[in-house]
């Protein structure tokens, strides 16, 4: 179908609305001027600045570690939850269970953050890397569960039965047949979890402790003192990184749907 | 007058059943029931299947065929009754430990594995040495004629090829018992007939016991040594194809298997192995006395359409034959056969199937033609109403 002129204009307007601020940000990250709003010619000065900014690099490293660990934990837990809910026998309260699994998706982050903070305080846990990681795991595992569950629901149950019929015990059948068919969905879930973790400001602020700021926390506190062009450079890097992850996630879910009968959302 | 016609029904009734070569059948299903909630899918069903037999399960949709098969494979546990395989109760044996394999209705091929790996899947679990696996896979590939396709993935195969991979995969482990749930349902008529022949040939060669579920009566008739007809979770009749067709055990079976004319009647006279029946809408008919004693005088007559003949005038040697006058009201041309609807002068309607033995229709009966329909007493089955 060919696009009419009106459609092209509408599309251009919509995309501009979404991406113009980002484009401005990216362009200004290459600004030579110290003032954010004044163009002073092209330069990669702020990128160098960032790579010399110890505190900022520490925060980036913290975010990366939290993201890796929490995304991996969330993928394991989310997959287990999805398997239990789609494959387990119909137990009492199963609908309630799956409803409860999805509740955090729509829960305001402030509430999730606050409740986790209260929990950690009550447990007298030292706040820092692990508390943020646990908080992010609990936030992102339901996203993974949703992605994996929709893949599992589309998988033919008789595949596992066929594997059992051919000599696999149930655990073996899962590893030999189900896992290879759902891993693209798990990979997509992992990337989603990682980006969410990298993204998160609110929950991290609630659950982190002194000296272990994540990148968004660090950026936010810098910006409150006035926008430095260095922030533009960091944001540009993050945008590039997330774009790569999102493309990866959608490729993985495409692979997953071309393998089987139904597609995972994304 | 006890001629060959008198002996025929008995000969059918005693058509050679599979003679038990072993004291115990390979499979004995003994009073097995399965409930889903309040609904009884299989209801106290008993069945013996001999080693090497080709057994077909036939029945209307939802009568519990798949459920029975799944219990044999171990995917469902019976609520009551026992399943004995080779004399041993397999209730506690998990699916992966049973010497039984199943070919799934939708084939359930593993989409991420090649044809070769699909077939080898069960062999690898059996921890066979590698060369042995390779040899077995090659043997199976040759058996189901899949040469050259070993590296393909299931979604690169046609329906018929998928079905053969599924068959090879289920046979590779050399099960004692192979269960097939509507294996040919997805194939077109031509391919289905070819595959039926291949399956029979294969079963004969391997000597594996086959239990096949099918919706297709012709398929069951063609392939099976014996057929079990199920209704509402019970077996209505277990018989050879011929017995099932020529000597149905009940009115329901008679109506379910093939095409048939059912006429209700009242026995008025019972004499010398002949019954005289006042048939509703068909006058007085003479039929052969059934072997089993009748519970009451109210009966039902069942005549297959091809057992009735038509002619323009009453047959001259009418001795012992039933002949009824009527008018042709409808003609259906089916190629090899034509099916005529005959409105009898007494009121009933008969369906009559005649072979089209001549290419030109000089002999055919047209609508409105006055005819005489006639049949021998032995061609009519007497059933309790
Ligand atoms: N897991 C289940 N839970 C509840 N009811 C079931 C279940 N499986 C089967 N049934 C019911 O049991 C009955 C028998 O089902 P089954 O699948 O054995 O029928 P079938 O004879 O194979 O039918 P078809 O020829 O249509 O395949 C059906 O009425 C079905 O609704
Ligand atoms: Mg079925």
XYZ file of C-alpha atoms and ligand atoms in Angstrom:
683
model
C 0.000 0.000 0.000
C 1.376 3.434 -0.888
C 1.261 6.226 1.618
C -0.764 9.252 0.691
C 0.664 12.707 1.212
C -1.470 13.236 4.255
C -0.223 10.001 5.793
C 3.373 10.956 5.167
C 2.833 14.342 6.793
C 1.091 12.755 9.780
C 3.847 10.212 10.185
C 6.544 12.856 9.936
C 4.788 15.032 12.480
C 4.318 12.137 14.909
C 7.903 11.004 14.625
C 9.160 14.546 14.965
C 7.143 14.958 18.128
C 8.756 11.800 19.527
C 12.276 12.211 18.317
C 12.985 15.925 17.931
C 13.951 16.386 21.605
C 16.217 13.368 21.359
C 17.819 14.613 18.157
C 18.419 18.008 19.782
C 19.981 16.252 22.755
C 22.249 14.176 20.565
C 23.349 17.196 18.529
C 24.015 19.289 21.606
C 26.120 16.494 23.070
C 28.633 17.401 20.373
C 28.485 21.112 21.263
C 31.839 22.725 21.970
C 30.306 25.488 24.090
C 30.108 25.276 27.848
C 26.631 26.732 27.760
C 23.962 24.215 26.992
C 21.802 26.553 24.990
C 24.462 28.205 22.868
C 25.918 26.429 19.851
C 29.712 26.703 19.782
C 30.700 24.330 16.996
C 31.313 20.564 16.886
C 33.407 18.797 19.500
C 33.674 15.518 21.379
C 34.930 17.354 24.416
C 32.044 16.296 26.692
C 32.566 12.640 25.906
C 36.181 12.953 27.048
C 34.953 14.769 30.105
C 32.590 11.937 30.926
C 35.278 9.305 30.581
C 37.376 11.280 33.073
C 34.516 11.789 35.530
C 35.208 9.169 38.221
C 31.892 9.568 40.047
C 29.891 9.315 36.839
C 31.804 6.251 35.665
C 31.273 4.583 39.035
C 27.555 5.225 38.744
C 27.551 3.786 35.214
C 29.390 0.687 36.409
C 26.955 0.325 39.307
C 23.995 0.540 36.892
C 25.564 -2.007 34.589
C 26.130 -4.491 37.417
C 22.646 -3.992 38.845
C 21.204 -4.408 35.358
C 23.121 -7.601 34.584
C 22.444 -9.314 37.885
C 18.822 -8.240 38.262
C 17.945 -9.015 34.625
C 19.431 -12.487 34.929
C 17.674 -13.178 38.224
C 14.406 -11.758 36.855
C 14.657 -13.959 33.768
C 15.094 -17.092 35.867
C 12.327 -16.224 38.314
C 9.979 -14.874 35.655
C 10.407 -17.991 33.523
C 9.750 -20.256 36.482
C 6.627 -18.307 37.350
C 5.422 -18.439 33.747
C 6.042 -22.177 33.551
C 4.230 -22.825 36.811
C 1.250 -20.765 35.694
C 0.885 -22.208 32.202
C 2.067 -25.754 32.709
C 1.192 -26.594 36.285
C -1.973 -28.472 37.070
C -4.996 -26.280 37.569
C -4.723 -25.469 41.231
C -7.104 -23.465 43.302
C -6.566 -19.732 43.051
C -4.509 -19.987 39.890
C -6.264 -17.057 38.266
C -5.653 -15.010 41.392
C -1.990 -16.007 41.245
C -1.495 -14.932 37.668
C -3.374 -11.717 38.393
C -1.052 -11.076 41.310
C 1.966 -11.681 39.136
C 0.895 -8.896 36.815
C -0.098 -6.370 39.471
C 3.415 -4.853 39.721
C 3.155 -3.951 36.030
C 0.587 -1.297 36.846
C 1.685 -0.460 40.383
C 2.965 3.139 40.691
C 6.721 2.970 41.098
C 6.632 5.210 44.132
C 4.569 2.609 45.963
C 6.807 -0.278 44.916
C 9.882 1.714 45.924
C 8.460 2.784 49.240
C 7.277 -0.677 50.192
C 10.659 -2.163 49.340
C 12.367 0.532 51.367
C 10.173 -0.270 54.357
C 10.958 -3.954 53.926
C 14.698 -3.388 53.788
C 14.568 -1.106 56.800
C 12.536 -3.647 58.700
C 15.043 -6.348 57.818
C 17.815 -3.984 58.777
C 19.522 -4.661 55.445
C 22.439 -2.459 54.489
C 21.241 -0.474 51.490
C 23.432 -0.492 48.406
C 24.096 -2.716 45.424
C 22.142 -5.740 46.656
C 19.044 -3.912 47.784
C 18.777 -2.115 44.434
C 19.358 -5.382 42.594
C 16.668 -7.176 44.568
C 14.270 -4.291 44.057
C 14.894 -4.303 40.313
C 14.504 -8.057 40.136
C 11.104 -7.862 41.746
C 10.115 -5.026 39.427
C 11.225 -6.670 36.187
C 10.456 -10.350 36.745
C 6.774 -9.829 36.018
C 7.653 -8.301 32.653
C 9.730 -11.380 31.853
C 6.897 -13.606 33.062
C 4.456 -11.897 30.696
C 6.728 -12.310 27.697
C 7.595 -15.937 28.441
C 4.057 -16.863 29.387
C 2.634 -15.685 26.096
C 5.218 -17.792 24.295
C 4.458 -20.821 26.426
C 0.738 -20.436 25.932
C 1.284 -20.584 22.188
C 3.370 -23.739 22.421
C 1.663 -27.011 21.741
C 1.329 -28.993 24.937
C 1.654 -32.242 23.039
C 5.292 -31.429 22.217
C 6.225 -32.098 25.823
C 4.027 -35.156 25.884
C 5.721 -36.429 22.761
C 9.087 -35.965 24.449
C 7.868 -37.919 27.468
C 6.442 -40.570 25.211
C 9.891 -40.903 23.664
C 11.629 -41.511 26.963
C 12.130 -38.150 28.694
C 11.079 -37.648 32.290
C 9.185 -34.352 32.724
C 12.286 -32.346 33.654
C 14.233 -33.740 30.699
C 11.317 -33.023 28.392
C 11.349 -29.413 29.526
C 15.061 -29.015 28.892
C 15.105 -30.905 25.596
C 11.985 -29.457 24.012
C 10.431 -26.520 25.829
C 13.574 -24.589 26.665
C 14.934 -24.457 23.102
C 11.549 -23.155 21.981
C 11.167 -20.444 24.600
C 14.724 -19.159 24.859
C 14.192 -16.335 22.356
C 11.326 -15.135 24.530
C 13.567 -15.444 27.574
C 16.273 -13.450 25.796
C 13.752 -10.788 24.875
C 12.582 -10.749 28.483
C 16.145 -10.407 29.699
C 16.802 -7.415 27.497
C 13.555 -5.826 28.546
C 14.475 -6.353 32.206
C 17.924 -4.926 31.644
C 16.618 -1.752 29.989
C 13.990 -1.294 32.685
C 16.651 -1.588 35.350
C 18.969 0.803 33.543
C 16.069 3.222 33.214
C 14.778 3.240 36.708
C 15.201 6.275 38.896
C 12.366 6.088 41.393
C 12.795 2.605 42.840
C 16.568 2.889 42.846
C 16.376 6.170 44.767
C 14.265 4.518 47.418
C 16.375 1.427 47.820
C 19.955 2.526 47.327
C 22.281 3.747 50.027
C 24.984 6.394 50.260
C 27.910 5.899 47.929
C 26.129 3.542 45.573
C 24.230 5.765 43.185
C 23.073 4.331 39.884
C 23.531 6.279 36.686
C 20.010 7.764 36.572
C 20.330 8.878 40.210
C 23.688 10.462 39.500
C 22.437 12.225 36.383
C 19.368 13.474 38.144
C 21.345 14.954 41.014
C 23.749 16.651 38.596
C 20.920 18.120 36.589
C 19.388 19.624 39.687
C 22.527 21.739 40.000
C 22.214 22.858 36.392
C 22.471 21.008 33.112
C 26.063 20.344 32.089
C 26.738 19.439 28.445
C 28.426 16.298 29.784
C 24.976 14.986 30.685
C 23.982 15.252 27.029
C 26.951 13.088 26.116
C 26.042 10.429 28.716
C 22.425 10.433 27.613
C 23.461 10.020 24.001
C 25.523 6.992 24.978
C 22.620 5.512 26.934
C 20.222 6.109 24.054
C 22.584 4.332 21.677
C 22.950 1.420 24.073
C 19.224 1.023 24.659
C 18.508 1.253 20.950
C 20.845 -1.693 20.410
C 19.110 -3.676 23.159
C 15.636 -2.976 21.815
C 16.598 -4.001 18.307
C 18.132 -7.153 19.826
C 14.994 -7.897 21.810
C 12.696 -7.499 18.835
C 14.970 -9.667 16.694
C 14.891 -12.332 19.400
C 11.134 -12.287 19.624
C 10.850 -12.404 15.856
C 13.064 -15.464 15.879
C 10.901 -16.933 18.604
C 7.689 -16.434 16.648
C 9.100 -17.737 13.394
C 10.093 -20.895 15.257
C 6.651 -21.663 16.511
C 3.069 -20.764 16.067
C 2.446 -17.591 18.025
C 4.437 -14.479 18.634
C 5.657 -13.015 21.846
C 4.633 -9.412 22.354
C 7.213 -6.705 21.709
C -35.072 -75.549 2.728
C -31.825 -75.133 4.645
C -29.580 -73.952 1.861
C -26.380 -71.934 1.937
C -28.414 -68.846 2.671
C -29.385 -70.283 6.030
C -25.828 -70.936 7.026
C -24.520 -67.535 6.004
C -25.453 -65.443 9.031
C -23.851 -67.967 11.340
C -20.786 -68.105 9.166
C -20.480 -64.351 9.525
C -21.018 -64.462 13.248
C -18.240 -66.985 13.574
C -15.863 -65.350 11.136
C -12.338 -66.116 12.315
C -11.563 -63.992 15.323
C -7.912 -63.500 16.118
C -7.051 -66.747 17.791
C -5.179 -66.234 21.036
C -1.651 -67.466 20.468
C -0.691 -66.586 24.024
C -2.520 -67.340 27.223
C -2.597 -63.580 27.861
C -3.334 -60.834 25.315
C -0.659 -58.192 24.780
C -2.971 -55.540 26.108
C -5.842 -56.035 28.506
C -8.012 -53.104 29.442
C -10.120 -54.169 32.376
C -13.079 -52.089 33.483
C -11.289 -48.785 32.971
C -13.079 -45.529 33.732
C -11.989 -41.923 33.460
C -13.893 -38.946 34.744
C -13.280 -35.273 34.067
C -15.089 -33.586 36.905
C -18.632 -34.911 36.804
C -18.323 -36.029 33.189
C -17.439 -39.650 32.486
C -15.296 -39.783 29.351
C -14.522 -43.515 29.530
C -16.986 -45.725 31.356
C -15.944 -49.157 32.628
C -14.394 -50.186 29.336
C -12.868 -53.643 28.829
C -10.885 -54.749 25.816
C -8.291 -57.355 24.882
C -5.812 -56.777 22.087
C -3.585 -59.552 20.834
C 0.061 -59.157 19.922
C 0.500 -58.251 16.274
C -3.068 -57.145 15.842
C -4.169 -54.073 13.904
C -6.995 -52.688 15.999
C -9.129 -49.693 15.085
C -11.220 -47.563 17.427
C -14.199 -45.980 15.766
C -16.810 -43.728 17.230
C -18.544 -40.368 17.088
C -16.718 -37.242 18.217
C -16.322 -36.927 21.968
C -16.954 -40.595 22.759
C -13.636 -40.982 24.573
C -11.288 -42.466 21.969
C -8.453 -40.041 22.585
C -8.929 -40.334 26.321
C -8.578 -44.124 26.108
C -5.446 -43.796 24.006
C -3.963 -41.269 26.401
C -4.541 -43.646 29.268
C -2.710 -46.372 27.364
C 0.198 -43.993 26.722
C 0.213 -42.885 30.350
C -0.834 -39.254 29.980
C -4.046 -39.807 31.908
C -4.558 -42.010 34.945
C -7.656 -44.183 35.031
C -10.021 -43.516 37.927
C -10.976 -47.176 38.044
C -9.939 -50.416 36.403
C -6.655 -51.860 35.307
C -4.492 -51.734 32.205
C -2.301 -54.795 31.739
C 0.494 -54.845 29.213
C 1.980 -58.287 28.719
C 0.217 -59.346 31.885
C 1.643 -56.564 34.027
C -0.301 -53.706 35.515
C 1.146 -50.477 34.117
C -0.871 -48.073 36.254
C 2.239 -46.873 38.091
C 4.501 -46.809 35.041
C 5.188 -43.284 33.795
C 4.830 -42.467 30.079
C 8.573 -42.415 29.457
C 8.990 -45.891 30.902
C 6.234 -47.611 28.932
C 7.096 -49.774 25.928
C 4.329 -47.907 24.163
C 4.663 -45.070 21.681
C 2.087 -42.706 20.404
C 1.717 -40.921 17.123
C -0.035 -37.681 17.911
C -3.013 -36.371 16.022
C -1.166 -33.144 15.174
C 2.134 -35.052 14.802
C 3.820 -32.959 17.561
C 7.113 -32.856 15.704
C 9.817 -30.881 17.487
C 10.082 -27.701 15.393
C 13.658 -26.933 16.422
C 15.016 -30.323 15.370
C 15.717 -31.688 11.917
C 13.953 -34.744 10.562
C 16.919 -36.881 11.540
C 17.055 -35.505 15.086
C 13.322 -35.914 15.484
C 13.598 -39.577 14.613
C 16.714 -40.038 16.741
C 15.177 -38.273 19.742
C 13.769 -41.354 21.436
C 16.830 -43.435 20.580
C 19.155 -40.967 22.287
C 17.030 -41.179 25.433
C 17.357 -44.942 25.300
C 21.139 -44.409 25.506
C 21.898 -46.514 22.449
C 25.456 -46.328 21.100
C 25.924 -43.722 18.362
C 26.462 -46.090 15.414
C 23.371 -48.023 16.437
C 21.328 -44.802 16.498
C 22.593 -43.789 13.073
C 21.755 -47.218 11.693
C 18.279 -47.193 13.223
C 17.543 -43.703 11.896
C 18.690 -44.704 8.421
C 16.479 -47.780 8.611
C 13.464 -45.687 9.649
C 14.111 -43.080 6.962
C 14.157 -45.823 4.368
C 11.079 -47.456 5.857
C 8.927 -44.350 5.561
C 10.602 -43.215 2.331
C 12.013 -39.915 3.570
C 15.425 -40.229 1.918
C 17.007 -36.847 1.146
C 14.897 -34.923 3.644
C 16.883 -35.794 6.785
C 18.268 -32.289 7.261
C 14.986 -30.432 6.847
C 13.090 -28.848 9.694
C 9.436 -29.835 10.187
C 8.122 -26.535 8.824
C 9.857 -27.305 5.522
C 7.843 -30.494 5.035
C 4.466 -31.199 3.469
C 1.634 -32.648 5.541
C 2.227 -36.154 4.279
C 5.955 -35.935 4.934
C 5.362 -34.667 8.466
C 3.042 -37.544 9.100
C 5.712 -39.995 7.978
C 8.326 -38.368 10.215
C 5.929 -38.713 13.144
C 5.409 -42.354 12.286
C 9.127 -43.015 11.969
C 9.791 -41.262 15.255
C 7.209 -43.343 17.070
C 8.405 -46.588 15.475
C 12.126 -45.983 16.004
C 12.052 -47.196 19.577
C 10.454 -50.458 18.420
C 7.519 -50.220 20.805
C 5.447 -53.285 21.611
C 2.363 -51.213 21.074
C 1.933 -48.245 18.755
C -0.950 -45.879 19.339
C -2.088 -43.713 16.441
C -4.579 -40.921 17.013
C -6.241 -40.084 13.704
C -2.896 -40.250 11.936
C -4.259 -39.683 8.456
C -6.916 -37.090 9.141
C -4.854 -34.246 7.687
C -4.179 -35.935 4.367
C -6.155 -35.687 1.165
C -8.079 -38.726 -0.059
C -5.508 -39.935 -2.537
C -2.569 -39.622 -0.159
C -4.645 -41.137 2.619
C -5.355 -44.250 0.611
C -1.707 -44.638 -0.309
C -0.654 -44.158 3.283
C -3.218 -46.667 4.511
C -1.647 -49.277 2.309
C 1.823 -48.286 3.471
C 0.784 -48.482 7.116
C -0.719 -51.951 6.689
C 2.347 -53.165 4.862
C 4.584 -51.713 7.563
C 2.576 -53.215 10.373
C 2.713 -56.615 8.736
C 6.441 -56.356 8.240
C 7.288 -55.162 11.750
C 4.713 -57.224 13.596
C 4.060 -54.288 15.939
C 0.643 -54.109 17.513
C -1.231 -51.058 16.236
C -4.164 -49.329 17.864
C -5.491 -46.647 15.571
C -8.193 -44.086 16.230
C -10.102 -42.910 13.231
C -13.229 -41.072 12.208
C -13.185 -42.636 8.818
C -15.156 -45.888 8.628
C -13.686 -46.897 5.304
C -10.243 -46.436 6.775
C -11.037 -48.657 9.740
C -12.623 -51.268 7.462
C -9.673 -51.315 5.096
C -6.902 -51.476 7.611
C -8.027 -53.138 10.801
C -8.148 -56.797 11.809
C -10.777 -55.856 14.347
C -12.746 -52.714 15.010
C -14.070 -51.465 18.326
C -16.981 -49.084 18.066
C -17.268 -46.699 20.989
C -20.226 -44.710 22.188
C -20.378 -42.526 25.288
C -17.235 -44.013 26.766
C -18.246 -47.649 26.242
C -17.523 -50.221 23.574
C -20.732 -51.010 21.715
C -19.259 -53.780 19.604
C -15.864 -55.298 18.939
C -15.771 -57.287 15.728
C -14.045 -57.898 12.437
C -14.921 -55.363 9.737
C -17.148 -57.897 8.006
C -19.001 -58.868 11.164
C -19.473 -55.243 12.061
C -20.979 -54.440 8.683
C -23.012 -57.580 8.070
C -23.995 -58.463 11.616
C -24.239 -55.263 13.652
C -24.988 -55.946 17.302
C -27.441 -53.146 17.832
C -29.645 -50.721 16.051
C -27.240 -47.902 16.897
C -24.270 -49.760 15.412
C -26.287 -50.598 12.312
C -27.047 -46.925 11.799
C -23.523 -45.770 12.655
C -21.560 -48.080 10.381
C -22.297 -47.511 6.723
C -25.653 -46.774 5.157
C -28.693 -48.838 6.093
C -32.500 -49.012 5.885
C -34.145 -49.457 9.275
C -37.740 -50.640 9.372
C -39.618 -51.331 12.572
C -41.902 -54.328 12.758
C -43.756 -56.910 14.789
C -43.041 -60.646 14.634
C -46.281 -62.415 13.749
C -45.030 -65.932 13.066
C -41.920 -67.866 13.977
C -41.382 -71.077 12.055
C -38.531 -73.194 10.681
C -35.807 -70.563 11.204
C -37.949 -68.000 9.476
C -39.754 -65.063 10.976
C -42.748 -63.440 9.424
C -42.735 -59.774 10.279
C -45.417 -57.160 9.879
C -43.120 -54.303 8.906
C -44.229 -50.695 9.287
C -44.865 -49.351 5.811
C -43.449 -52.389 4.015
C -46.071 -55.095 4.358
C -45.401 -58.668 5.459
C -41.746 -59.706 5.168
C -40.009 -63.021 5.682
C -36.609 -62.852 7.312
C -34.096 -65.291 8.772
C -34.334 -65.920 12.474
C -31.449 -64.371 14.399
C -29.167 -66.591 16.466
C -29.778 -64.810 19.712
C -33.305 -65.153 21.080
C -35.348 -61.976 20.734
C -36.365 -60.184 23.908
C -39.749 -59.205 22.479
C -41.861 -59.386 19.348
C -41.191 -55.725 18.590
C -38.136 -55.707 16.371
C -36.247 -53.616 13.900
C -35.203 -54.807 10.453
C -31.947 -53.555 8.993
C -31.138 -53.926 5.285
C -28.109 -52.482 3.548
C -29.012 -50.530 0.386
C -26.800 -52.727 -1.810
C -28.561 -55.894 -0.616
C -31.785 -54.790 -2.259
C -32.340 -55.255 -5.960
C -34.762 -53.500 -8.257
C -36.594 -54.686 -11.306
C -39.467 -53.483 -13.440
C -41.468 -56.641 -12.877
C -41.568 -59.011 -9.916
C -38.798 -61.640 -10.131
C -40.137 -64.900 -11.530
C -38.405 -67.144 -9.018
C -40.001 -65.252 -6.169
C -39.890 -68.273 -3.891
C -38.680 -67.162 -0.501
C -37.757 -63.662 -1.666
C -39.389 -60.552 -0.312
C -40.646 -58.361 -3.065
C -42.293 -55.015 -2.476
C -43.747 -52.645 -5.026
C -42.954 -48.971 -5.132
C -41.995 -45.901 -7.140
C -38.554 -44.339 -7.619
C -38.651 -40.806 -6.184
C -35.017 -39.796 -6.257
C -31.868 -40.877 -8.076
C -28.360 -40.052 -6.865
C -25.540 -40.804 -9.291
C -22.248 -41.538 -7.475
C -20.121 -42.871 -10.295
C -19.698 -46.543 -9.530
C -23.046 -46.683 -7.800
C -26.403 -45.054 -8.118
C -28.570 -44.631 -5.042
C -32.316 -44.776 -5.600
C -34.964 -43.682 -3.158
C -37.982 -45.936 -3.534
C -41.347 -44.956 -2.064
C -43.062 -48.256 -1.251
C -46.761 -48.623 -1.901
C -47.132 -49.568 1.786
C -45.691 -46.211 2.827
C -42.051 -46.685 3.849
C -39.064 -45.385 1.890
C -36.114 -47.600 0.967
C -32.674 -46.589 -0.173
C -31.335 -48.927 -2.816
C -27.790 -48.899 -4.193
C -27.139 -50.464 -7.572
C -23.824 -50.837 -9.331
C -23.655 -48.967 -12.624
C -22.464 -51.913 -14.657
C -23.197 -50.338 -18.027
C -21.739 -47.125 -19.348
C -24.958 -46.179 -21.096
C -27.976 -45.542 -18.939
C -30.359 -47.783 -20.880
C -30.920 -49.856 -17.750
C -31.202 -47.100 -15.182
C -34.431 -46.263 -13.439
C -35.782 -42.747 -13.703
C -37.811 -40.783 -11.215
C -41.453 -41.906 -11.306
C -40.601 -45.404 -12.551
C -42.738 -48.116 -10.973
C -40.401 -50.806 -9.636
C -40.305 -53.930 -7.521
C -37.696 -53.953 -4.739
C -36.637 -57.402 -3.607
C -34.216 -59.036 -1.254
C -33.461 -62.446 0.258
C -34.519 -63.215 3.841
C -30.876 -63.682 4.841
C -29.855 -60.213 3.688
C -31.934 -58.644 6.392
C -30.646 -58.302 9.962
C -33.147 -58.605 12.792
C -32.347 -56.388 15.757
C -34.105 -55.689 19.036
C -35.891 -52.375 18.790
N -8.886 -32.635 29.969
C -10.220 -32.709 29.865
N -11.018 -32.076 30.730
C -12.364 -32.160 30.646
N -13.021 -32.880 29.719
C -12.290 -33.551 28.825
C -10.855 -33.507 28.841
N -10.399 -34.277 27.828
C -11.495 -34.760 27.218
N -12.629 -34.338 27.811
C -14.002 -34.688 27.429
O -14.071 -36.081 27.347
C -14.849 -36.473 26.235
C -14.069 -37.443 25.393
O -12.985 -36.751 24.812
P -12.032 -37.438 23.767
O -10.990 -36.426 23.420
O -11.563 -38.730 24.306
O -13.010 -37.659 22.547
P -12.716 -38.346 21.149
O -13.511 -39.580 21.085
O -11.255 -38.459 20.936
O -13.342 -37.283 20.170
P -12.821 -36.806 18.732
O -13.212 -37.880 17.793
O -13.590 -35.546 18.501
O -11.334 -36.594 18.821
C -15.227 -35.211 25.494
O -16.573 -34.935 25.769
C -14.329 -34.160 26.067
O -15.024 -32.946 26.160
Mg -9.793 -37.456 19.640
